[in-house]
Short mmCIF file of N, CA and C in Angstrom, two decimals:
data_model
loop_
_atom_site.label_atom_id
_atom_site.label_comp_id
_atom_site.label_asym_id
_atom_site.label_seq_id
_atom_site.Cartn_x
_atom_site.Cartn_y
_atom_site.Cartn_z
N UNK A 1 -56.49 -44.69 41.38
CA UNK A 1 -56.99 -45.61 40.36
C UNK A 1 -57.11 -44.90 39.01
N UNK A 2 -57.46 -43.74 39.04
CA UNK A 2 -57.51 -42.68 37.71
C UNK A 2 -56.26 -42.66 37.09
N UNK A 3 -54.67 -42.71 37.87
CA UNK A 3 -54.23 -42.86 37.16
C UNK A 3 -53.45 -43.84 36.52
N UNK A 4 -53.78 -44.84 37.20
CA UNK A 4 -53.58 -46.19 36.62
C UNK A 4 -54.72 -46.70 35.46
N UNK A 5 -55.48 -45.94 35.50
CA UNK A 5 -56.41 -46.12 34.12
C UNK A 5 -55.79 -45.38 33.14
N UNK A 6 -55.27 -44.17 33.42
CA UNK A 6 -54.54 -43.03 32.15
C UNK A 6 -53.17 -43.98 31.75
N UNK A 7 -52.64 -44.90 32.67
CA UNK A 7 -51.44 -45.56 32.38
C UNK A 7 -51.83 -46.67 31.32
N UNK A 8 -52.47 -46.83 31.40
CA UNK A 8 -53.11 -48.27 30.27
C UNK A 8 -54.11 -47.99 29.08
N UNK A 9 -54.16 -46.54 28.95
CA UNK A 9 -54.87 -46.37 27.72
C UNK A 9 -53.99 -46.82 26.32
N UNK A 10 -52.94 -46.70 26.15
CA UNK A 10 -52.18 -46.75 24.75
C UNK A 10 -52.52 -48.34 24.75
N UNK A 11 -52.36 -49.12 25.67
CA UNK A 11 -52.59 -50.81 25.73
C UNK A 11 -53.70 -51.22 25.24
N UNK A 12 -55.02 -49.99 26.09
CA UNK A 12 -56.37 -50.29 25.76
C UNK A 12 -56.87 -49.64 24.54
N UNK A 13 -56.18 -48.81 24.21
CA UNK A 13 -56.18 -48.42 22.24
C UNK A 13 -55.65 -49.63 21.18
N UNK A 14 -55.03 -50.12 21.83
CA UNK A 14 -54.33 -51.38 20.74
C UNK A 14 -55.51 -52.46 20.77
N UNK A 15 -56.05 -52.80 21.77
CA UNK A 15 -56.73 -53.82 22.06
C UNK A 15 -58.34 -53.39 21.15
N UNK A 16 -58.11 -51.81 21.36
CA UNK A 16 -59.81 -51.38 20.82
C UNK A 16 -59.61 -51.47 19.74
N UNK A 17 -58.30 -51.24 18.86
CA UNK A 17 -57.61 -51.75 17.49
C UNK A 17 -58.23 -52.65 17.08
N UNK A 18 -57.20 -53.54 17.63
CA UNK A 18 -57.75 -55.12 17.56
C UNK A 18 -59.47 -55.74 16.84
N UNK A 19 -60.35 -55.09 18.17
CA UNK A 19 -61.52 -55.13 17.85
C UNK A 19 -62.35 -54.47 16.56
N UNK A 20 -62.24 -53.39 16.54
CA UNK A 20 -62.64 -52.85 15.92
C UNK A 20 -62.17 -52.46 14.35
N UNK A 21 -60.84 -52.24 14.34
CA UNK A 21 -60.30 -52.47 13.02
C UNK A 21 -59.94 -51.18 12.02
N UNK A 22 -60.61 -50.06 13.33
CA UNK A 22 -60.51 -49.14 12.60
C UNK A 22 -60.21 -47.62 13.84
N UNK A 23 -59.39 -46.73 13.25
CA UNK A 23 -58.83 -46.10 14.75
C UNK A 23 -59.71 -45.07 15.54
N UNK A 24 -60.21 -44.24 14.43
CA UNK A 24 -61.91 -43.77 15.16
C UNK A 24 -62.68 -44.59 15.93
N UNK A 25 -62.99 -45.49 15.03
CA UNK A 25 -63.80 -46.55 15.93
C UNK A 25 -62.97 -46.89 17.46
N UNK A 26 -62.39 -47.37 17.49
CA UNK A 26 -61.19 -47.63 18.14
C UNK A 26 -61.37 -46.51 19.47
N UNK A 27 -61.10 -45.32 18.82
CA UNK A 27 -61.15 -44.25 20.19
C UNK A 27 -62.35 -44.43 20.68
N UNK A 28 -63.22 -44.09 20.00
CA UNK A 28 -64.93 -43.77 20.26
C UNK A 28 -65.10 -45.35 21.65
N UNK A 29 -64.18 -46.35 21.26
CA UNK A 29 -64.57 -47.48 22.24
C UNK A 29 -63.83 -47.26 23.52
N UNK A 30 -62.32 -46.84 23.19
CA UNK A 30 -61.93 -46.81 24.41
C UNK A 30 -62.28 -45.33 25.62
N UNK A 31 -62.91 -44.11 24.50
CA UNK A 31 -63.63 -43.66 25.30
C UNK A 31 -64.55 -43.65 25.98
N UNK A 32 -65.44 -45.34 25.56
CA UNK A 32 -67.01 -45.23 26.14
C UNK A 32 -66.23 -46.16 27.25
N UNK A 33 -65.25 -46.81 27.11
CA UNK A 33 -64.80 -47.70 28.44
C UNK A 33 -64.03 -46.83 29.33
N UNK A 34 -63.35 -45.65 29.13
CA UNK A 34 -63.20 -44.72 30.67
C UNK A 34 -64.25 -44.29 30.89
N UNK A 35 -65.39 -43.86 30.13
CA UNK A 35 -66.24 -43.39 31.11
C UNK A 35 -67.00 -44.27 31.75
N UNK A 36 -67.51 -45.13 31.10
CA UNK A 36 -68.04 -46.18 32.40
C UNK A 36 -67.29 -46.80 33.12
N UNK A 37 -65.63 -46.72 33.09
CA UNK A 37 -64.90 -47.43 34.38
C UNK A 37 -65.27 -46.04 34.94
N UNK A 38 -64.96 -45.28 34.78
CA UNK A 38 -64.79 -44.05 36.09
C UNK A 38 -66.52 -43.75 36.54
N UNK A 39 -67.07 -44.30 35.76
CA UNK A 39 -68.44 -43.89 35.98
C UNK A 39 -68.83 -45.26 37.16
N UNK A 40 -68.18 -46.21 37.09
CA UNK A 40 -68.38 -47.31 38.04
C UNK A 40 -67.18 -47.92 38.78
N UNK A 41 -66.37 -47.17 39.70
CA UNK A 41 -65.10 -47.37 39.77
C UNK A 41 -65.14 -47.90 41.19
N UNK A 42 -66.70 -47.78 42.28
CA UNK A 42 -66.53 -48.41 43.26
C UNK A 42 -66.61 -49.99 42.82
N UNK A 43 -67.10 -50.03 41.56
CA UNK A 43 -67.18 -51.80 41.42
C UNK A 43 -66.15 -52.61 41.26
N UNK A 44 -65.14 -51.83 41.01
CA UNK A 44 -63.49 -52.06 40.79
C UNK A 44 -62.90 -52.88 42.32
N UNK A 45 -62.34 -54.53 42.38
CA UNK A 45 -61.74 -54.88 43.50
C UNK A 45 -60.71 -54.54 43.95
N UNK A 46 -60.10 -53.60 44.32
CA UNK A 46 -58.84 -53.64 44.46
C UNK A 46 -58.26 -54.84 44.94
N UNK A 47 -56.96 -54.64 44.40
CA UNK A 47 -56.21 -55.95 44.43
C UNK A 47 -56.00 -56.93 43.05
N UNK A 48 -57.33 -56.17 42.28
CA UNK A 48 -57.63 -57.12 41.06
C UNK A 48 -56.91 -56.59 39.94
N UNK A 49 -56.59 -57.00 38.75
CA UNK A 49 -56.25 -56.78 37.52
C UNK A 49 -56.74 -55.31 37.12
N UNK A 50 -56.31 -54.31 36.87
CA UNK A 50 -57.26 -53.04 36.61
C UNK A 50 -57.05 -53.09 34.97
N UNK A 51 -55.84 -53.65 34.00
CA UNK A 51 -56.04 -53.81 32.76
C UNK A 51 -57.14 -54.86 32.55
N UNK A 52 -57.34 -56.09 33.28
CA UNK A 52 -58.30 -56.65 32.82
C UNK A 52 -59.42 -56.31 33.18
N UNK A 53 -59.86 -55.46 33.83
CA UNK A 53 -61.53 -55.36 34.25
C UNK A 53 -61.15 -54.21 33.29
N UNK A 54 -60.04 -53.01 32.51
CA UNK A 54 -60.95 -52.08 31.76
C UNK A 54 -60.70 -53.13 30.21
N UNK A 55 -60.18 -53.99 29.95
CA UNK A 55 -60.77 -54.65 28.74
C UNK A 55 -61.70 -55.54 28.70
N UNK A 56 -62.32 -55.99 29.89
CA UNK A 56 -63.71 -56.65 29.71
C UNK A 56 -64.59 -55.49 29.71
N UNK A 57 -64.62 -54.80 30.40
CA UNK A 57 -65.54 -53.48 29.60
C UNK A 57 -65.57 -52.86 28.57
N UNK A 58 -64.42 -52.90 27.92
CA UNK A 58 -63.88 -52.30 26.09
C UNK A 58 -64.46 -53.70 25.59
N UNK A 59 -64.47 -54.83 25.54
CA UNK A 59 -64.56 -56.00 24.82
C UNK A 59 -66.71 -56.25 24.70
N UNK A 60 -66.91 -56.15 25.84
CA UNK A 60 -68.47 -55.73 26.54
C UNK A 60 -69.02 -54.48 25.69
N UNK A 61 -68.40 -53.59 25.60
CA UNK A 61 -69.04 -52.62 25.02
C UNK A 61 -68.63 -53.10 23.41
N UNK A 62 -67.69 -53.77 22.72
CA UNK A 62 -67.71 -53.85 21.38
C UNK A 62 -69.09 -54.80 20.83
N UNK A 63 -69.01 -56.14 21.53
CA UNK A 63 -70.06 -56.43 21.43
C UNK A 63 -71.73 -56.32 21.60
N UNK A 64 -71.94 -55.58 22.75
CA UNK A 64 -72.76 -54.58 23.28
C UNK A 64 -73.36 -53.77 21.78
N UNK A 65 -72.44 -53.00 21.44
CA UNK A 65 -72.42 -52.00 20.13
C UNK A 65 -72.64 -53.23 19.03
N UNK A 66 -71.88 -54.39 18.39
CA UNK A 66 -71.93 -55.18 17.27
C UNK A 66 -74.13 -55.68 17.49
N UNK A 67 -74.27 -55.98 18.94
CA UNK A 67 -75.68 -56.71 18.92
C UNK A 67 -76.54 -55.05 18.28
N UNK A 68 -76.47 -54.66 18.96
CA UNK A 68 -77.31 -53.49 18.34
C UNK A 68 -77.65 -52.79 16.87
N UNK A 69 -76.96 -53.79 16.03
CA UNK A 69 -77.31 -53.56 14.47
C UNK A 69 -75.87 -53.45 13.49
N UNK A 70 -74.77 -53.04 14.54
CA UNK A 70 -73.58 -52.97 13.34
C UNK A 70 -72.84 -54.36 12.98
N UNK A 71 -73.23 -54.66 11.80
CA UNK A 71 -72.52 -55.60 11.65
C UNK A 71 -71.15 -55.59 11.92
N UNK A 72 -70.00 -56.80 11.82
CA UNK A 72 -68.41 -57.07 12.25
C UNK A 72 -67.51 -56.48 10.61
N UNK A 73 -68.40 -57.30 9.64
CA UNK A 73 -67.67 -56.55 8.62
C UNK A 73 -67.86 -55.48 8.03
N UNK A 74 -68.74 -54.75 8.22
CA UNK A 74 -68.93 -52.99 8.43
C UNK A 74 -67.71 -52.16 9.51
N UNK A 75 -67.80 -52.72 10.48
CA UNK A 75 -66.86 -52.37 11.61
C UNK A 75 -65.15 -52.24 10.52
N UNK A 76 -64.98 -53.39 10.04
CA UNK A 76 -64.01 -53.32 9.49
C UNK A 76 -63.34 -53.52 8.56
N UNK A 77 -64.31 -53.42 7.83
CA UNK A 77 -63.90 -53.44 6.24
C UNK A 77 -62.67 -52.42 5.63
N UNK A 78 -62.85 -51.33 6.02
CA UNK A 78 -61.95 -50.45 5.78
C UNK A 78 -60.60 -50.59 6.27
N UNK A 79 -60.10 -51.13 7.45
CA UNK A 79 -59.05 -52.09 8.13
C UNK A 79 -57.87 -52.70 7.00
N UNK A 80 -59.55 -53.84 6.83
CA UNK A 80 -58.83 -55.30 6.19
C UNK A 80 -58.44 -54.76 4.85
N UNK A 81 -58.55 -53.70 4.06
CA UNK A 81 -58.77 -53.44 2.81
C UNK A 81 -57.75 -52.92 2.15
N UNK A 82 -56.83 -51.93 3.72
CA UNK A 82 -56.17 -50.56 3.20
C UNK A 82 -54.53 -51.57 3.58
N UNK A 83 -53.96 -51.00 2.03
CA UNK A 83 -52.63 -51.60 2.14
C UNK A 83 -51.62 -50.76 2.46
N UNK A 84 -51.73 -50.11 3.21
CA UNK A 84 -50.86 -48.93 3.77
C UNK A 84 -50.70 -49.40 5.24
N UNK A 85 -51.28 -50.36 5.92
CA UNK A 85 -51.00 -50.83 7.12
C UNK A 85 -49.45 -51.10 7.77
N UNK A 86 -48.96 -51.73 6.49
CA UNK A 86 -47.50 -52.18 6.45
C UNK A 86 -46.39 -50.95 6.41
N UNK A 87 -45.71 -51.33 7.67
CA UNK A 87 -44.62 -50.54 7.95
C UNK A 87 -43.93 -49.92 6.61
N UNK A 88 -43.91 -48.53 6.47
CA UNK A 88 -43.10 -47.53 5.90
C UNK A 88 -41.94 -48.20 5.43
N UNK A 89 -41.59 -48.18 6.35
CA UNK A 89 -39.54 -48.41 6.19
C UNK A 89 -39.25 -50.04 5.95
N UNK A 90 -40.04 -50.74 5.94
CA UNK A 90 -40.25 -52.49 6.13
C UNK A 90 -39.53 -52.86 4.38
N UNK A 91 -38.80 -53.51 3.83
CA UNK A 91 -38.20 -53.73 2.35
C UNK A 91 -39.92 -54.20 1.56
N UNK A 92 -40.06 -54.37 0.91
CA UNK A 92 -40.66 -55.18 -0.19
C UNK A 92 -41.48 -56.44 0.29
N UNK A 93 -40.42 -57.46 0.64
CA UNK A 93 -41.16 -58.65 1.21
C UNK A 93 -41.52 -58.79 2.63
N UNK A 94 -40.51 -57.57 3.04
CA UNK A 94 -41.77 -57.52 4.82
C UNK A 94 -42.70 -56.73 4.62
N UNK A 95 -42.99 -56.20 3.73
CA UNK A 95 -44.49 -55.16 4.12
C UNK A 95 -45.11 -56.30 3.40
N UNK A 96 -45.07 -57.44 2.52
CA UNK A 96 -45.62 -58.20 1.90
C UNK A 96 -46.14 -59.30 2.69
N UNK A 97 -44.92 -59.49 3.57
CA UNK A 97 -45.43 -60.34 4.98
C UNK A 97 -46.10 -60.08 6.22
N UNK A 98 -46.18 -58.61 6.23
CA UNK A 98 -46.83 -57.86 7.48
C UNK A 98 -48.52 -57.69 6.84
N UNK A 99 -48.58 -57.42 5.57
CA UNK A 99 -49.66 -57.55 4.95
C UNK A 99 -50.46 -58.84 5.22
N UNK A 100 -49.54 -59.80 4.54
CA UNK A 100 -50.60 -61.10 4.87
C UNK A 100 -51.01 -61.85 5.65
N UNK A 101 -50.01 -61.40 7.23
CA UNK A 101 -50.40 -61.32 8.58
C UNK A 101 -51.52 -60.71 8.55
N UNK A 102 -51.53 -59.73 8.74
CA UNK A 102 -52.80 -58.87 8.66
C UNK A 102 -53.87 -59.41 8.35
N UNK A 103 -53.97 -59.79 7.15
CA UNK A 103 -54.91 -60.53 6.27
C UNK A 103 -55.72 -61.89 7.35
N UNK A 104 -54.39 -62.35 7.59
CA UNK A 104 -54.72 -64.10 8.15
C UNK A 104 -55.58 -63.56 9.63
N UNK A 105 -54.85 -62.50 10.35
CA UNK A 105 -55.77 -61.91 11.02
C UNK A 105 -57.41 -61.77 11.23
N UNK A 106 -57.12 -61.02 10.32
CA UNK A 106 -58.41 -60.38 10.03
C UNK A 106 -59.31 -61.46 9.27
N UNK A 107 -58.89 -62.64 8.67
CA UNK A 107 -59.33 -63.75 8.88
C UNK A 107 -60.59 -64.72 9.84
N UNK A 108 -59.54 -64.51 10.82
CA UNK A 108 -60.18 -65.02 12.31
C UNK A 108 -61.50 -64.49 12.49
N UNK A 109 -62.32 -65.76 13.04
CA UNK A 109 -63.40 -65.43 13.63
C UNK A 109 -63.08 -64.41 14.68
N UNK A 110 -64.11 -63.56 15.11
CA UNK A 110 -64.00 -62.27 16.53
C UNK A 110 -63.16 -63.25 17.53
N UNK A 111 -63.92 -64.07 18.23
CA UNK A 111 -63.17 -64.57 19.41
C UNK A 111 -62.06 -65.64 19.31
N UNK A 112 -61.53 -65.90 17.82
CA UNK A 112 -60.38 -66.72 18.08
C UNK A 112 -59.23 -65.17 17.71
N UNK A 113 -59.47 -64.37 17.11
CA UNK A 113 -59.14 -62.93 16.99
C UNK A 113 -58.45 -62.13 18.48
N UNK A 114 -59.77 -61.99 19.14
CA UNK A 114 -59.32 -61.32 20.49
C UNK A 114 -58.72 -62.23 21.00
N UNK A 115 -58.93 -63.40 21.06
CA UNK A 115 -58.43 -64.73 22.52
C UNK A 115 -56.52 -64.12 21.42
N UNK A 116 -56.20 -64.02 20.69
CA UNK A 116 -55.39 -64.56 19.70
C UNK A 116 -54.68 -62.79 20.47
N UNK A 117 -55.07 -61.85 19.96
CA UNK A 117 -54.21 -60.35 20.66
C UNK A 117 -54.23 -59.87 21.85
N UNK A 118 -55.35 -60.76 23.16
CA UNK A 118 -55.02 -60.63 24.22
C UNK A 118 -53.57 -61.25 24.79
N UNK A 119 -53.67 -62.64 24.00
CA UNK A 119 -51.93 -63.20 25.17
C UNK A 119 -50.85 -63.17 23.93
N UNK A 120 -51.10 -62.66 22.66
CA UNK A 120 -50.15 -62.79 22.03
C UNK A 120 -49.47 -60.74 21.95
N UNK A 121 -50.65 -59.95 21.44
CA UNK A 121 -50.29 -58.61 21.47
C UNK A 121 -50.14 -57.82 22.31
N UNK A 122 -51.14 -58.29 23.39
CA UNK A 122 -51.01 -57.45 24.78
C UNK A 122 -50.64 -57.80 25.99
N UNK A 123 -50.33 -59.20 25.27
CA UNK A 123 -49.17 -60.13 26.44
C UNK A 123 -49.45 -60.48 27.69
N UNK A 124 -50.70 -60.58 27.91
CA UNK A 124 -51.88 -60.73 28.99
C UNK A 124 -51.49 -62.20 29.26
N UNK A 125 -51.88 -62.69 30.52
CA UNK A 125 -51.67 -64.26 31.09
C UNK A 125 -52.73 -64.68 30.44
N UNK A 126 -52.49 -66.18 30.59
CA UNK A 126 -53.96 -66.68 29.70
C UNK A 126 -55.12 -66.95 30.87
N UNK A 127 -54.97 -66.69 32.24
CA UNK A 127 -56.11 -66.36 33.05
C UNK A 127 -56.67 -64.88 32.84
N UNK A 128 -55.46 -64.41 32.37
CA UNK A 128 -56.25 -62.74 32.73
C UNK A 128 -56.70 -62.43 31.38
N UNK A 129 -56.36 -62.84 30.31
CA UNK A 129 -57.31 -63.22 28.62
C UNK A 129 -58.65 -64.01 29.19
N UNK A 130 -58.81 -64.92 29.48
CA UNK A 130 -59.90 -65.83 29.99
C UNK A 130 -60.78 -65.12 30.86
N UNK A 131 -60.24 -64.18 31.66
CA UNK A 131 -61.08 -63.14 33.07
C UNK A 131 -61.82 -62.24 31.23
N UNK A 132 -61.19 -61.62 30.81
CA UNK A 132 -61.57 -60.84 29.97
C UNK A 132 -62.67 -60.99 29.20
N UNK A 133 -62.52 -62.42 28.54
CA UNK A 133 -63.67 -63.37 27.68
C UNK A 133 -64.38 -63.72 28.48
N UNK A 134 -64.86 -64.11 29.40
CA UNK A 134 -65.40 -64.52 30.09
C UNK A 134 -65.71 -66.20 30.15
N UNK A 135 -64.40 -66.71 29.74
CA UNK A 135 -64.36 -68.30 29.01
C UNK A 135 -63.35 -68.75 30.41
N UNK A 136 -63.48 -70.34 30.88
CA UNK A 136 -62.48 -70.75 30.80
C UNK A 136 -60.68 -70.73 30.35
N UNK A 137 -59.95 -71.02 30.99
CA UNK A 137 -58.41 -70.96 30.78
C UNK A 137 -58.59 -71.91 29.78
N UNK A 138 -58.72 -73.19 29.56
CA UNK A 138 -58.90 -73.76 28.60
C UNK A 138 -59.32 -73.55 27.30
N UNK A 139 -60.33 -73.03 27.52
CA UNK A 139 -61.17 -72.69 26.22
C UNK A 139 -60.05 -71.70 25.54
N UNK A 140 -59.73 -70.99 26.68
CA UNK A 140 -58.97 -69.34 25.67
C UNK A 140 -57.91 -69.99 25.28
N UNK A 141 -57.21 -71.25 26.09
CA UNK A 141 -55.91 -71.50 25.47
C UNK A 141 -56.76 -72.53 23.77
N UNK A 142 -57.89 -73.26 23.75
CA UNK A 142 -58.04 -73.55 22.49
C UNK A 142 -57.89 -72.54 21.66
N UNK A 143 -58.78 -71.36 21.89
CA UNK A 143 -59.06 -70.60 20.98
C UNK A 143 -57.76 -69.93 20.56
N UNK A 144 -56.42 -69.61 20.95
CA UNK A 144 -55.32 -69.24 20.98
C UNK A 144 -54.72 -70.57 20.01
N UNK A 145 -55.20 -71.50 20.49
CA UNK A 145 -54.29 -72.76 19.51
C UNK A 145 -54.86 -72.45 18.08
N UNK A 146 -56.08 -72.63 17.82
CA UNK A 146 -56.72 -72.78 16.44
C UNK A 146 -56.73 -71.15 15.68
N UNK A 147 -56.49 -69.78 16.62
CA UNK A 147 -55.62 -69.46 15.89
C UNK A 147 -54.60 -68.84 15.37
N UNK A 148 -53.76 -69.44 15.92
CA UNK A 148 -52.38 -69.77 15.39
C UNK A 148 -52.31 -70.69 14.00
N UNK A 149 -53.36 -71.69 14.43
CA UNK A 149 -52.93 -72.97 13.32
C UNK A 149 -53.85 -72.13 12.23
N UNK A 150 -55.08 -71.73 12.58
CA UNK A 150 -55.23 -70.97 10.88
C UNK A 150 -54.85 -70.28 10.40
N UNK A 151 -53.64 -69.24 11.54
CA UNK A 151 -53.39 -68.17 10.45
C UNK A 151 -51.69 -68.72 9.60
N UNK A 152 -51.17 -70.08 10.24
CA UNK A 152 -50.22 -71.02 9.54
C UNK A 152 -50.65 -71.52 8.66
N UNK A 153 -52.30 -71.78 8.05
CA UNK A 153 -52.48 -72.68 7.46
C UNK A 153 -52.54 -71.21 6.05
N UNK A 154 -53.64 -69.93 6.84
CA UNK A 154 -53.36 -68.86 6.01
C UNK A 154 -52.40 -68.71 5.14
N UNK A 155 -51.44 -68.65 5.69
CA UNK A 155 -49.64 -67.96 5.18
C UNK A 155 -49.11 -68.93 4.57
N UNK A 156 -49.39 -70.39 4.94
CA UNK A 156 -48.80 -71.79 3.68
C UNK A 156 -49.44 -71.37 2.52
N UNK A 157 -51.33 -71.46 2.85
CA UNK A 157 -51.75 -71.22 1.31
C UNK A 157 -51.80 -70.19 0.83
N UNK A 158 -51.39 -68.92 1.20
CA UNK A 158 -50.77 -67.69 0.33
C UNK A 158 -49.75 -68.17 0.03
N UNK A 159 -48.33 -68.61 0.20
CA UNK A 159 -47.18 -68.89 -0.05
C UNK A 159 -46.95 -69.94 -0.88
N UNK A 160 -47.70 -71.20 -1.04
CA UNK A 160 -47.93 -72.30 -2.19
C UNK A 160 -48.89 -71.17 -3.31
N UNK A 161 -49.65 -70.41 -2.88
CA UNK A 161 -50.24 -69.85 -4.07
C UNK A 161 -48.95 -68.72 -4.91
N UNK A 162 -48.06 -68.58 -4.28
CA UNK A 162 -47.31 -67.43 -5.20
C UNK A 162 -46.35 -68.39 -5.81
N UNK A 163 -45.66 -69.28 -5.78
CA UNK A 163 -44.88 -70.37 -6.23
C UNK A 163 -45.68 -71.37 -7.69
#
């Protein structure tokens, strides 16, 4: 099982990404989630999802950490801010478009956010996004619909605004 946890860290770095917004932060989470998977690894079903039980514990501990006094836009202000995000080698109008992705992103409320990079970035089923949230299949597939549609509605009204 140890090393099927070492196999899914780069997955569970993207996801602590995701959350957090920032890549320190980011480690500091996905390190507090190996140690309490390995610190609680008889609670683990085998048979079960082992990416999804260690991102309900990365997702558990972000919030866990947010109730305890850090605010979301402290977490990531520095993220949403820095325009260096956008691919190096990308021309002009794709780092312009990878930017305002970003943006529409970082937009999103937290949980239309995560519901939104569990089945879209980390390509997770929308039961095993839903195991994660601890929501309904339904719910996660709303929260996946609305956003999509805001970060379309995002990128129209950046795009009517440059015209």
């Amino acid at each position: 099982m140890r090393g099927e946890i070492l196999s899914l860290l780069p997955q569970l770095r993207g996801f602590a990404r995701f959350l957090t917004g920032q890549p320190a932060a980011a480690d500091d989470l996905v390190q507090e989630t190996v140690l309490r998977a390995l610190g609680a690894l008889e609670q683990f079903t085998p048979g079960t999802s082992m990416k999804a039980w260690l991102y309900t514990i990365a997702r558990n501990l972000f919030y866990e950490q947010a109730r305890k006094g850090r605010r979301e836009r402290d977490v990531m202000s520095d993220y949403a801010l820095r325009p260096d995000q956008a691919e190096s080698g990308a021309g002009a109008g794709e780092a312009d478009a990878l930017r305002d992705l970003n943006g529409a992103i970082w937009q999103l409320t937290p949980r239309l956010r995560e519901a939104l990079v569990l089945v879209g970035v980390q390509e997770m089923t929308y039961a095993e996004a839903a195991h994660v949230c601890g929501v309904t299949v339904g719910t996660l597939k709303a929260r996946v619909s609305r956003a999509r549609a805001q970060i379309m509605d995002y990128m129209q009204a950046g795009a009517a605004g440059e015209g």
